Coordinates of C-alpha atoms and ligand atoms in Angstrom, one line a residue:
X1 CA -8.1 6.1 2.0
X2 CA -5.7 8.4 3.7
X3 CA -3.6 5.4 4.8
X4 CA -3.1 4.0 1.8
X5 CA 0.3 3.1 0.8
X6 CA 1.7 3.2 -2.6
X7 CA 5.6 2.5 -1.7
X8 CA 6.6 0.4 -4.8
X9 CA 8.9 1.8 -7.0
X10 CA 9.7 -0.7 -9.7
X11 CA 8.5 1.0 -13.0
X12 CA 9.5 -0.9 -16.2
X13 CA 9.8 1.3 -19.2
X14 CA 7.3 1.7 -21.8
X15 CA 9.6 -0.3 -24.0
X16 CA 9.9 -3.5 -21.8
X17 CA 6.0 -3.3 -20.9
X18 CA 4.0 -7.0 -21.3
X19 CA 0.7 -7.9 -21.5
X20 CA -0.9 -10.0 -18.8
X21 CA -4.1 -11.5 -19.2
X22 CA -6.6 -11.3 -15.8
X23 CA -9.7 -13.4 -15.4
X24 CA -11.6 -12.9 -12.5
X25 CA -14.7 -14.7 -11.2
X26 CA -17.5 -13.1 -11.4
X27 CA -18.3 -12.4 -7.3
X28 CA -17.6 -9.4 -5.3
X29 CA -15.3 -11.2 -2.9
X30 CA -13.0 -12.7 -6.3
X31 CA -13.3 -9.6 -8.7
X32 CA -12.4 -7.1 -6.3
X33 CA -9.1 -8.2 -5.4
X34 CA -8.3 -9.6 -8.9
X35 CA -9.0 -5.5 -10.2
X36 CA -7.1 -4.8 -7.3
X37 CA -4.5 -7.1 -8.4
X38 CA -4.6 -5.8 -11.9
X39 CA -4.4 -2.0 -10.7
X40 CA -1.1 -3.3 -8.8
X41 CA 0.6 -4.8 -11.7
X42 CA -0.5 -1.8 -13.9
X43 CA 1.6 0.5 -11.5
X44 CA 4.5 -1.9 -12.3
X45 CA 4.4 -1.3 -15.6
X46 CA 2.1 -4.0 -17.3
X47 CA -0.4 -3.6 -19.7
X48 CA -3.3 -5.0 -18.5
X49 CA -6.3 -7.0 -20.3
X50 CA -9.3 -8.2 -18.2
X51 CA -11.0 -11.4 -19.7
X52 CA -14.6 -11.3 -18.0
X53 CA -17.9 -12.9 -18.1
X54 CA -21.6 -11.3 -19.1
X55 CA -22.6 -11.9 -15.3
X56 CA -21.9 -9.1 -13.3
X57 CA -19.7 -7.4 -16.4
X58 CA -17.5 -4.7 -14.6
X59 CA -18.0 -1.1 -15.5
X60 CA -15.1 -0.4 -18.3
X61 CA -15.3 3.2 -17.7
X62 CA -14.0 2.8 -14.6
X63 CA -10.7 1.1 -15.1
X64 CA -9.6 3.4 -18.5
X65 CA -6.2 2.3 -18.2
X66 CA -7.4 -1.7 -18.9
X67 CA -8.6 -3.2 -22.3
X68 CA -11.6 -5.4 -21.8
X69 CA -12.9 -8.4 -23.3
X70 CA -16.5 -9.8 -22.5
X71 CA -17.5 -13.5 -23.0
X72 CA -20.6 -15.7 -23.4
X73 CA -20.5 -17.4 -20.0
X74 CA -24.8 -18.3 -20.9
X75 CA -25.2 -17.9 -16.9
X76 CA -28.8 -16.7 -17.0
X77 CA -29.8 -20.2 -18.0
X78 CA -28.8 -21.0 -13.7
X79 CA -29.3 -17.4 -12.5
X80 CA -32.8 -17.8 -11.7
X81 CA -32.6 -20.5 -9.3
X82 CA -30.1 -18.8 -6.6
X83 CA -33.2 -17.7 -4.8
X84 CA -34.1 -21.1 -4.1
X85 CA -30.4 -23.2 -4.9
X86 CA -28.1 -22.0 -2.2
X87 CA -25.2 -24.3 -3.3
X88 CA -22.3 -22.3 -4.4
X89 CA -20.7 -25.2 -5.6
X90 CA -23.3 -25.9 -8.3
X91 CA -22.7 -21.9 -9.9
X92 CA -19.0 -22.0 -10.0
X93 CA -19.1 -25.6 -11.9
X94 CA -21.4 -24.6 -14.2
X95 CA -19.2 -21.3 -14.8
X96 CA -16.3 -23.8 -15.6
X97 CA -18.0 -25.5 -18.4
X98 CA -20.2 -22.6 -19.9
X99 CA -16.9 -20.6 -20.0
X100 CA -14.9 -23.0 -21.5
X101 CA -15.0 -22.6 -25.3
X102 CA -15.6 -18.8 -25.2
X103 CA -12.6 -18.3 -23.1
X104 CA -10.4 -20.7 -25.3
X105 CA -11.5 -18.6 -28.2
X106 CA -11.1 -15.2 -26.4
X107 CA -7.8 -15.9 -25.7
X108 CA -6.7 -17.5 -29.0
X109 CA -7.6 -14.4 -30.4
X110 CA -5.6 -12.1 -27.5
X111 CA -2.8 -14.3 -28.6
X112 CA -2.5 -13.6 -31.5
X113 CA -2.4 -10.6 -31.5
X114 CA 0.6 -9.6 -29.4
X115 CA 2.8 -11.6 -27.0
X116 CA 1.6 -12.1 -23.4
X117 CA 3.6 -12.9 -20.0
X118 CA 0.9 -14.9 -18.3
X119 CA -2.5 -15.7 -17.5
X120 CA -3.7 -14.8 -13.8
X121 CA -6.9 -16.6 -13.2
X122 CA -9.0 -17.0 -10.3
X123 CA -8.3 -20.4 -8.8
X124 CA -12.2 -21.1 -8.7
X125 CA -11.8 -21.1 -12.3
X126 CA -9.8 -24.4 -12.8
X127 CA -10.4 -25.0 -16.2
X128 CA -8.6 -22.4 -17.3
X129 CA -5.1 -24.3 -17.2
X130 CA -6.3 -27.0 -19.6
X131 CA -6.4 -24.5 -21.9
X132 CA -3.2 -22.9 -20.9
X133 CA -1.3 -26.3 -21.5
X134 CA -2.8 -26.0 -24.6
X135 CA -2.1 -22.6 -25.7
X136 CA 1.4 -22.8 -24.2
X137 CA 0.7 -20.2 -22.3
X138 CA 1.9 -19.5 -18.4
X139 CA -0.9 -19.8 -16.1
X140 CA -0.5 -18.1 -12.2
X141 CA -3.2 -18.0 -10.1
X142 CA -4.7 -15.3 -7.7
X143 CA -6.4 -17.1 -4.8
X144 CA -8.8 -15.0 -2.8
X145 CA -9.0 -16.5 0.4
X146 CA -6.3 -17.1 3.2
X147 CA -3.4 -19.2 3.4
X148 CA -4.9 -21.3 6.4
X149 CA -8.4 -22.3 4.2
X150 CA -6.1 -23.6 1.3
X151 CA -4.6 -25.8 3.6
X152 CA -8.2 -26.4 5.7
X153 CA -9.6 -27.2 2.4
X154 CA -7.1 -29.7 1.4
X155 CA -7.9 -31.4 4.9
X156 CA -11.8 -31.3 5.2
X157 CA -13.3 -34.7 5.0
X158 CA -15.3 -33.7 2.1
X159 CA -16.0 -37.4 0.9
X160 CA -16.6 -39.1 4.6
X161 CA -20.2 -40.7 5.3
X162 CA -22.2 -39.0 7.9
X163 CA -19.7 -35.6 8.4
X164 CA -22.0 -33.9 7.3
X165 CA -25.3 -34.6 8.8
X166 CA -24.3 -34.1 12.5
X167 CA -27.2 -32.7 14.4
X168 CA -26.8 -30.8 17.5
X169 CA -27.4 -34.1 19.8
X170 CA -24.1 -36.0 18.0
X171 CA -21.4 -36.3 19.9
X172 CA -19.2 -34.9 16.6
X173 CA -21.2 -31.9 16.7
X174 CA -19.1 -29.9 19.4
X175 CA -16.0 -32.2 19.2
X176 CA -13.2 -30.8 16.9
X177 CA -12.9 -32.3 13.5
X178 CA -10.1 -35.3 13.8
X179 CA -8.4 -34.7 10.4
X180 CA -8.6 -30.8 10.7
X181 CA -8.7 -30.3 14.2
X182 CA -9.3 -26.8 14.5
X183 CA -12.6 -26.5 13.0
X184 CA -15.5 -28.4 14.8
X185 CA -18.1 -31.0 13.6
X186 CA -20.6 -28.3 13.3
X187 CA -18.3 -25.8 11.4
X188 CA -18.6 -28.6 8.5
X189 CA -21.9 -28.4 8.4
X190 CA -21.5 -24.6 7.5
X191 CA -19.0 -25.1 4.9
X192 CA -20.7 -27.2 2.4
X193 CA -24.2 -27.4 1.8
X194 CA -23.6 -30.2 -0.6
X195 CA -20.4 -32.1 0.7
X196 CA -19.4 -34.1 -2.8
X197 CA -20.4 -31.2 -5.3
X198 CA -18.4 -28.3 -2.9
X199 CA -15.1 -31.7 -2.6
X200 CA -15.3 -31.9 -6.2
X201 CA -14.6 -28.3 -6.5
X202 CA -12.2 -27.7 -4.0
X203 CA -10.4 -30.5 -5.3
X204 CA -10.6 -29.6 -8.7
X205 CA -9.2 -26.2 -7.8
X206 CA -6.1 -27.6 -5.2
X207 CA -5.1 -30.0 -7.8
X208 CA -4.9 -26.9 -11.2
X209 CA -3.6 -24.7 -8.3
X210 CA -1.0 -27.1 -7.9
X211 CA -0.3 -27.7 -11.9
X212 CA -0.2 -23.5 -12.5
X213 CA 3.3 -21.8 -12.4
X214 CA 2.7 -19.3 -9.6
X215 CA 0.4 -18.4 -6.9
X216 CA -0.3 -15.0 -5.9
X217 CA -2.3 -14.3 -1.9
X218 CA -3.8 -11.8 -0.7
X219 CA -2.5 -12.4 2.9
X220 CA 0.4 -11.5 4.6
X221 CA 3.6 -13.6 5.2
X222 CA 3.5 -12.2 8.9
X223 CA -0.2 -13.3 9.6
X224 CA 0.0 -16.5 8.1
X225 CA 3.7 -17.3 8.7
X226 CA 3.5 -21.3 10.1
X227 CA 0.7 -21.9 7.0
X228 CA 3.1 -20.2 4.0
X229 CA 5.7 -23.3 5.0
X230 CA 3.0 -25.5 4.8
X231 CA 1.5 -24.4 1.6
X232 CA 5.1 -23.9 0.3
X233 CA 6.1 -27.4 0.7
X234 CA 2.8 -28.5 -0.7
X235 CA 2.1 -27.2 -3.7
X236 CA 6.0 -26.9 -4.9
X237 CA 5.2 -24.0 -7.0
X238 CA 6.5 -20.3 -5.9
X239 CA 3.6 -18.3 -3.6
X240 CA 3.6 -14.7 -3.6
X241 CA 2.1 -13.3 -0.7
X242 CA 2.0 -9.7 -1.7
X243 CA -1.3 -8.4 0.4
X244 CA -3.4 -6.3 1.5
X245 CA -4.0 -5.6 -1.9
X246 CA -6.1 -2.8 -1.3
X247 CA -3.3 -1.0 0.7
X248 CA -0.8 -0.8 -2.3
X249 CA -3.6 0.4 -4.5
X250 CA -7.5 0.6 -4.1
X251 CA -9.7 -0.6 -6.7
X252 CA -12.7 0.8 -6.7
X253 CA -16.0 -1.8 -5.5
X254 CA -17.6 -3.7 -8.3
X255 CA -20.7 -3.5 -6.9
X256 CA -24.2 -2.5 -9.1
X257 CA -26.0 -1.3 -5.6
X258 CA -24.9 2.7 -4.9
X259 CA -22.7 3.2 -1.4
X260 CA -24.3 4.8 1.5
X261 CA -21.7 8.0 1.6
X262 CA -23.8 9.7 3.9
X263 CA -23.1 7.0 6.4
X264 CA -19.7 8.5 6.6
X265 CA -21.1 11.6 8.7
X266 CA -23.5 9.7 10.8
X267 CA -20.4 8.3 11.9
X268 CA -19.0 11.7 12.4
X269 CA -21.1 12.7 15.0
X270 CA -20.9 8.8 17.3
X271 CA -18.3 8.4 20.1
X272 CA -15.0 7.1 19.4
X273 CA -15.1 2.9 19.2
X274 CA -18.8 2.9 20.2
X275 CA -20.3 2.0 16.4
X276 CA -21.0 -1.8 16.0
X277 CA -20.3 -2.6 12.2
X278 CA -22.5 -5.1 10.8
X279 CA -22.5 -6.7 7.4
X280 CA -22.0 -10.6 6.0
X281 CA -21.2 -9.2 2.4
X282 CA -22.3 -9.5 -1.0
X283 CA -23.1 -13.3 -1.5
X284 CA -24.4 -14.6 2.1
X285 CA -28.3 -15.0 2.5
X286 CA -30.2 -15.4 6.3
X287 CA -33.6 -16.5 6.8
X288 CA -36.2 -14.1 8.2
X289 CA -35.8 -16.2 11.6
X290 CA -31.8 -15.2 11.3
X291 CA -32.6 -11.8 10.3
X292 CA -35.2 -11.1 13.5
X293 CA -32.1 -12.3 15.9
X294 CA -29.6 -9.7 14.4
X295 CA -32.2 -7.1 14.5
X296 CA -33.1 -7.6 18.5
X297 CA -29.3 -8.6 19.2
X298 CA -28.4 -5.2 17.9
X299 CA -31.6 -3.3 19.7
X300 CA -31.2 -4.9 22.9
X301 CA -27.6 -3.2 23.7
X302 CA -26.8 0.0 24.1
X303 CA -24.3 0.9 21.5
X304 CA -24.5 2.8 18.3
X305 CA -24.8 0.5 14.9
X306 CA -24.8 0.5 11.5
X307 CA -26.2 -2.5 9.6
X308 CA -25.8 -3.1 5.7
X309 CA -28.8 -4.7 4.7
X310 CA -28.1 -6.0 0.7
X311 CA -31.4 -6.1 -0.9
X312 CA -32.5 -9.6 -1.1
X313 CA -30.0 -10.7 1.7
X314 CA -33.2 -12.3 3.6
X315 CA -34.9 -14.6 2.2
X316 CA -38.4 -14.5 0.9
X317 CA -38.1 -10.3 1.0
X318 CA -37.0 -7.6 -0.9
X319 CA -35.0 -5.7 1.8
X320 CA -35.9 -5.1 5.5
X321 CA -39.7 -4.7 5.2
X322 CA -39.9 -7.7 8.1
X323 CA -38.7 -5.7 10.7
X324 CA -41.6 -4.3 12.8
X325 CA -42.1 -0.3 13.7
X326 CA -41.9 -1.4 17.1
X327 CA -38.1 -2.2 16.5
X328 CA -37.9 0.8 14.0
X329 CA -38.7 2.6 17.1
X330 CA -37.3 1.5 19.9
X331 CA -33.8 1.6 18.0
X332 CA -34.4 5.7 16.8
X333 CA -31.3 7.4 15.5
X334 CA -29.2 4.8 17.0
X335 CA -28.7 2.7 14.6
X336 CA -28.6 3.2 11.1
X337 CA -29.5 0.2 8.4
X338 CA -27.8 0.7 4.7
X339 CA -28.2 -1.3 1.5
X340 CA -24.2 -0.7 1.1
X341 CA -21.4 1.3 2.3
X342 CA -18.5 2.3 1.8
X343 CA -16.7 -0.8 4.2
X344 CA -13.1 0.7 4.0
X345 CA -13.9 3.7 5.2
X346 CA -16.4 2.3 7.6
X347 CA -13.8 0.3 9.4
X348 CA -11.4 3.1 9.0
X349 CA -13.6 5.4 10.7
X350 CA -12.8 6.2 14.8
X351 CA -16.3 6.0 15.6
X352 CA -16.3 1.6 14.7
X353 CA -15.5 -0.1 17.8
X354 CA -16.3 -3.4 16.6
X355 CA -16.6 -5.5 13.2
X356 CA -20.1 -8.3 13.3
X357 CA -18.9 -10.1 9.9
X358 CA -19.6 -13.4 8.2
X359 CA -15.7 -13.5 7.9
X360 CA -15.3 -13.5 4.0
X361 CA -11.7 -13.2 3.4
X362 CA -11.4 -9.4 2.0
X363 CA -13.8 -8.5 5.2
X364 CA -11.6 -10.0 7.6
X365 CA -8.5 -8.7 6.2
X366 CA -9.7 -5.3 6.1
X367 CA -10.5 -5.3 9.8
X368 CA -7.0 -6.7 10.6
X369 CA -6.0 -3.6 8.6
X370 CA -8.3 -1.0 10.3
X371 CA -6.8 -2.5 14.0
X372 CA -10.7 -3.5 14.2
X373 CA -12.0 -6.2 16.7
X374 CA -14.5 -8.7 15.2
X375 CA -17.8 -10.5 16.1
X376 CA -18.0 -13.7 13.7
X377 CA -21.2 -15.3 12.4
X378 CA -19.6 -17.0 9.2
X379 CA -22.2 -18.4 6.8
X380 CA -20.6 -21.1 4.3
X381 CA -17.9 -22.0 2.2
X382 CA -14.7 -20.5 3.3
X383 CA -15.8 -18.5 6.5
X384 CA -16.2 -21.2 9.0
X385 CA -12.1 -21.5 8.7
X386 CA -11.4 -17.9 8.5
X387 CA -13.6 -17.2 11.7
X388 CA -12.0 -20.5 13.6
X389 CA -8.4 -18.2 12.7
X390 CA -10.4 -14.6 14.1
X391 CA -11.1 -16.5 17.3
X392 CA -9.4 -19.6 18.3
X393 CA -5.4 -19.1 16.3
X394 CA -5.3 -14.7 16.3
X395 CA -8.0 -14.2 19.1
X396 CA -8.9 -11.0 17.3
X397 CA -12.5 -11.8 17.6
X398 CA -15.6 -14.0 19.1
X399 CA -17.3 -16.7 17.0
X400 CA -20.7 -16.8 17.9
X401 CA -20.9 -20.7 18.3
X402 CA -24.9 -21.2 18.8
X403 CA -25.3 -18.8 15.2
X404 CA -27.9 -16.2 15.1
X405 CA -29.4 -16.0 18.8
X406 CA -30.6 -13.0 20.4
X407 CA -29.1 -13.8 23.8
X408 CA -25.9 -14.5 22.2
X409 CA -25.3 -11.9 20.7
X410 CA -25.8 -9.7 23.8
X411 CA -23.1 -11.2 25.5
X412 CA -20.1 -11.1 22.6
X413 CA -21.2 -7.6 21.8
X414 CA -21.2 -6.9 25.5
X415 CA -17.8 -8.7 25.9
X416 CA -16.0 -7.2 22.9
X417 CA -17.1 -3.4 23.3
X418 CA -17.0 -3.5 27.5
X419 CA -14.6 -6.2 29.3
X420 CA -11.2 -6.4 29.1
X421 CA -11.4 -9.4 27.1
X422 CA -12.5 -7.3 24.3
X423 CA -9.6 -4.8 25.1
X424 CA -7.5 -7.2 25.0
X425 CA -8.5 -8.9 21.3
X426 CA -8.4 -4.9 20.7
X427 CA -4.8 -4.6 21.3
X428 CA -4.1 -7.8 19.6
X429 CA -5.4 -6.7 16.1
X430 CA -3.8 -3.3 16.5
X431 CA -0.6 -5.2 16.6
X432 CA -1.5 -6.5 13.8
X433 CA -2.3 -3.9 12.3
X434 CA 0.7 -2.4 13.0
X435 CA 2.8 -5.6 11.3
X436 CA 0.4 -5.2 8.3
X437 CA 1.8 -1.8 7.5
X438 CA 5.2 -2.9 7.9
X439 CA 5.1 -5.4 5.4
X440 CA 4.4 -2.9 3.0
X441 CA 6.9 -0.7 3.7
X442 CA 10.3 -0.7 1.4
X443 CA 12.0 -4.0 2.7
X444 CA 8.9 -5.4 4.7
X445 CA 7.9 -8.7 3.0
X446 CA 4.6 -7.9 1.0
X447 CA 6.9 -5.0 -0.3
X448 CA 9.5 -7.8 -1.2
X449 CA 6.9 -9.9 -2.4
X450 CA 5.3 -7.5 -4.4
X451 CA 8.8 -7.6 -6.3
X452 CA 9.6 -11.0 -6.6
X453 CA 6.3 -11.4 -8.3
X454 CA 7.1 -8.8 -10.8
X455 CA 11.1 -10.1 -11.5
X456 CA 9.0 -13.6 -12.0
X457 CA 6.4 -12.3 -14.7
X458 CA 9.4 -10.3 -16.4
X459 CA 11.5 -13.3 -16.9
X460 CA 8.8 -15.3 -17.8
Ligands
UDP1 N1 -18.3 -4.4 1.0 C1 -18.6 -3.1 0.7 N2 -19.7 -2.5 1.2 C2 -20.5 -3.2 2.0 C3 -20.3 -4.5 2.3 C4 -19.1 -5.1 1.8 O1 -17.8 -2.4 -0.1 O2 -21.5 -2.6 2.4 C5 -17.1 -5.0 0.4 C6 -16.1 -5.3 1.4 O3 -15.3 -4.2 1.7 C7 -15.3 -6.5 0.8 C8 -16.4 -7.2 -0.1 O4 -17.5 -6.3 -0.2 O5 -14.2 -6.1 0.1 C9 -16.9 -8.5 0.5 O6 -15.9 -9.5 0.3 P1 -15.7 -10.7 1.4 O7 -14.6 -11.5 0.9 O8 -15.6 -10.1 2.7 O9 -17.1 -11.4 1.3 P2 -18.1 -12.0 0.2 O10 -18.9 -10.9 -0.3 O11 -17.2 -12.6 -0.9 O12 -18.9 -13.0 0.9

């Protein structure tokens, strides 16, 4: 974390301290940068209380400057069927009713028992501003994925007949999408598994994102420039784009499985660039079939790699017991499998040449960060935008079209870690990279961001 920068200097006095309120959804890719988000505001001088549900309770002791408050979210009664369910839409909407009375209660009783500047919920959790009319209470909203999904999201043809049942022989399978032109027929297909439950979401969420008083980004203006107008003159309520949150302050990762430290000097001793990076985070789940094309895309190249395997990530098995000695052996001490690691440090280490990533949002950004090159396999939801951006609007990376297949594979990791193409989407992201850290600086925009956002909550 050597890079880090902690350049804000804005630090209210105990007397004019404020409470904010922080409810975070309960998935690694949400809670992380809301505690990241909290840990920033804490800095500027606000006390900080986290609202959170049972499911996946953070660890207290590790945020002792927070207070904490747990509620009832009954989320076991649905827990059991995410082996077989693999609709995130249906988890999220159940969260936003089970939630509902607990959290109105939870915060009547916060309320009364000191003042508090606002509410920061996690736009997945739209009921929330019901209740915040109701309380009178000021409700902004941290949204966790880009600027560019917002506005692919608000475009999607979520409610068209036939969208989304293309098969590979319809002509709107390769064609791009008319409405949102830079995703393609197929790319739907990827981002809802069930087309009116994920619409009714999304639409739930643009619509209470639009009533809130604020929305805070983890993106940066630079990145995203042409979509912050966009999103500005949509949504008519002021957007703070104040990231990478991570690079102001880490949070430590909310996940229950231990990091793979030791990773770190396997690293050590592997060439500079030469490590593929492979991982498709905390929620995404591949078949065996998918898994068995990763595994023989990695072994049939030459280069170094290090895979993070999260236990139950392949269906139907506990962790990589599918794979066969033979591949065991033919890979040997070149490549390295790990239930989790520590993905910072990973990407910030000289040894990763190249990032193979499902293109969750926080992944994505943190290889923009670390001026890392990317390989993109996105799995649902918001991805399929994000890794359209990586290749198509930054050209930072190559979206394997045809999914997980062997022969595939070969050739992008062949292409980013040997041509000059790969140099070149190389030299891209470390200009990125580069823009990133200026923002951050005193006077770059996330740095000014970062303050507006603070003078907003203060005069709230
Ligand atoms: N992550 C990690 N160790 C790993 C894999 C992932 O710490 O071995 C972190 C990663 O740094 C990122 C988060 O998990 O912050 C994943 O979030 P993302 O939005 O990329 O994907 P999601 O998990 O929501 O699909």
């Amino acid at each position: 974390m050597d890079q880090t920068h902690v350049k804000n200097s804005i630090v209210q006095s105990p007397e004019t301290r404020r409470r904010i309120i922080l409810f975070p959804l309960p998935f690694q890719g949400h809670s992380n940068p809301m505690f990241q988000l909290a840990n920033i505001l804490h800095t500027q001088g606000f006390n900080i209380t986290i609202i959170h549900t049972q499911f996946n309770s953070p660890n207290h002791s590790t945020y002792p400057h927070f207070h904490f408050r747990s509620i009832n979210d009954q989320f076991s009664e649905v827990d059991h069927l995410r082996s077989t369910n693999r609709d995130p839409s249906f988890y999220v909407k159940y969260l936003n009713r089970s939630c509902e009375d607990p959290f109105r209660n939870c915060l009547i009783d916060l309320l009364d028992e000191e003042p508090v500047a606002c509410l920061i919920s996690d736009a997945m959790f739209y009921f929330t501003q019901g209740i915040a009319d109701d309380l009178k209470l000021v409700r902004m909203v941290l949204r966790t994925s880009s600027l560019g999904c917002a506005i692919g999201y608000g475009a999607v043809p979520f409610s068209k007949e036939g969208r989304f049942n293309l098969t590979k022989q319809d002509p709107g399978y390769e064609a791009s999408v008319p409405e949102y032109p830079l995703i393609k027929g197929k790319d739907m297909l990827k981002i809802a598994v069930n087309p009116e439950g994920y619409g009714d979401l999304v639409a739930n969420m643009l619509k209470q994102m639009k009533a809130s008083s604020g929305l805070i980004w983890n993106t940066i203006k630079e990145l995203e420039e042409p979509e912050l107008e966009t999103i500005n003159q949509d949504f008519q309520v002021p957007s703070f784009t104040l990231g990478p949150f991570h690079k102001h302050f880490p949070a430590p990762s909310s996940s229950s499985i231990k990091q793979d430290r030791d990773i770190l000097s396997w690293l050590d001793t592997q060439p500079p660039k030469s490590v593929i990076y492979t991982s498709f985070g905390s929620v995404a789940r591949i078949t065996d079939l998918e898994f068995q094309e990763v595994a023989y895309g990695l072994a049939n190249t030459s280069s170094p790699f290090l895979w993070v395997v999260r236990p139950g990530m392949v269906l139907g098995f506990e962790w990589i017991e599918s794979l066969s000695e033979k591949f065991m052996e033919s890979v040997g001490d070149r490549g390295r499998i790990v239930k989790w690691c520590p993905q910072q440090e990973v990407l910030a280490h000289p040894a990763t040449g190249c990032f193979w990533t499902h293109n969750g949002w926080n992944s994505t950004l943190e290889s923009i960060c670390e001026g890392v090159p990317m390989i993109c396999s996105p799995c649902f939801v918001d991805q399929p935008i994000i890794a359209r951006y990586a290749g198509d609007v930054w050209k930072i990376g190559i979206l394997l079209e045809d999914g997980f297949e062997r022969v595939g594979i070969a050739k992008a990791i062949e292409r980013i870690m040997m041509d000059k193409d790969g140099e070149e989407m190389r030299k891209r992201v470390i200009r990125l990279k580069e823009k990133v850290n200026l923002s951050l600086d005193e006077g770059g925009s996330s740095n000014e961001s970062l303050k507006s956002l603070v003078a907003y909550i203060s005069s709230l």
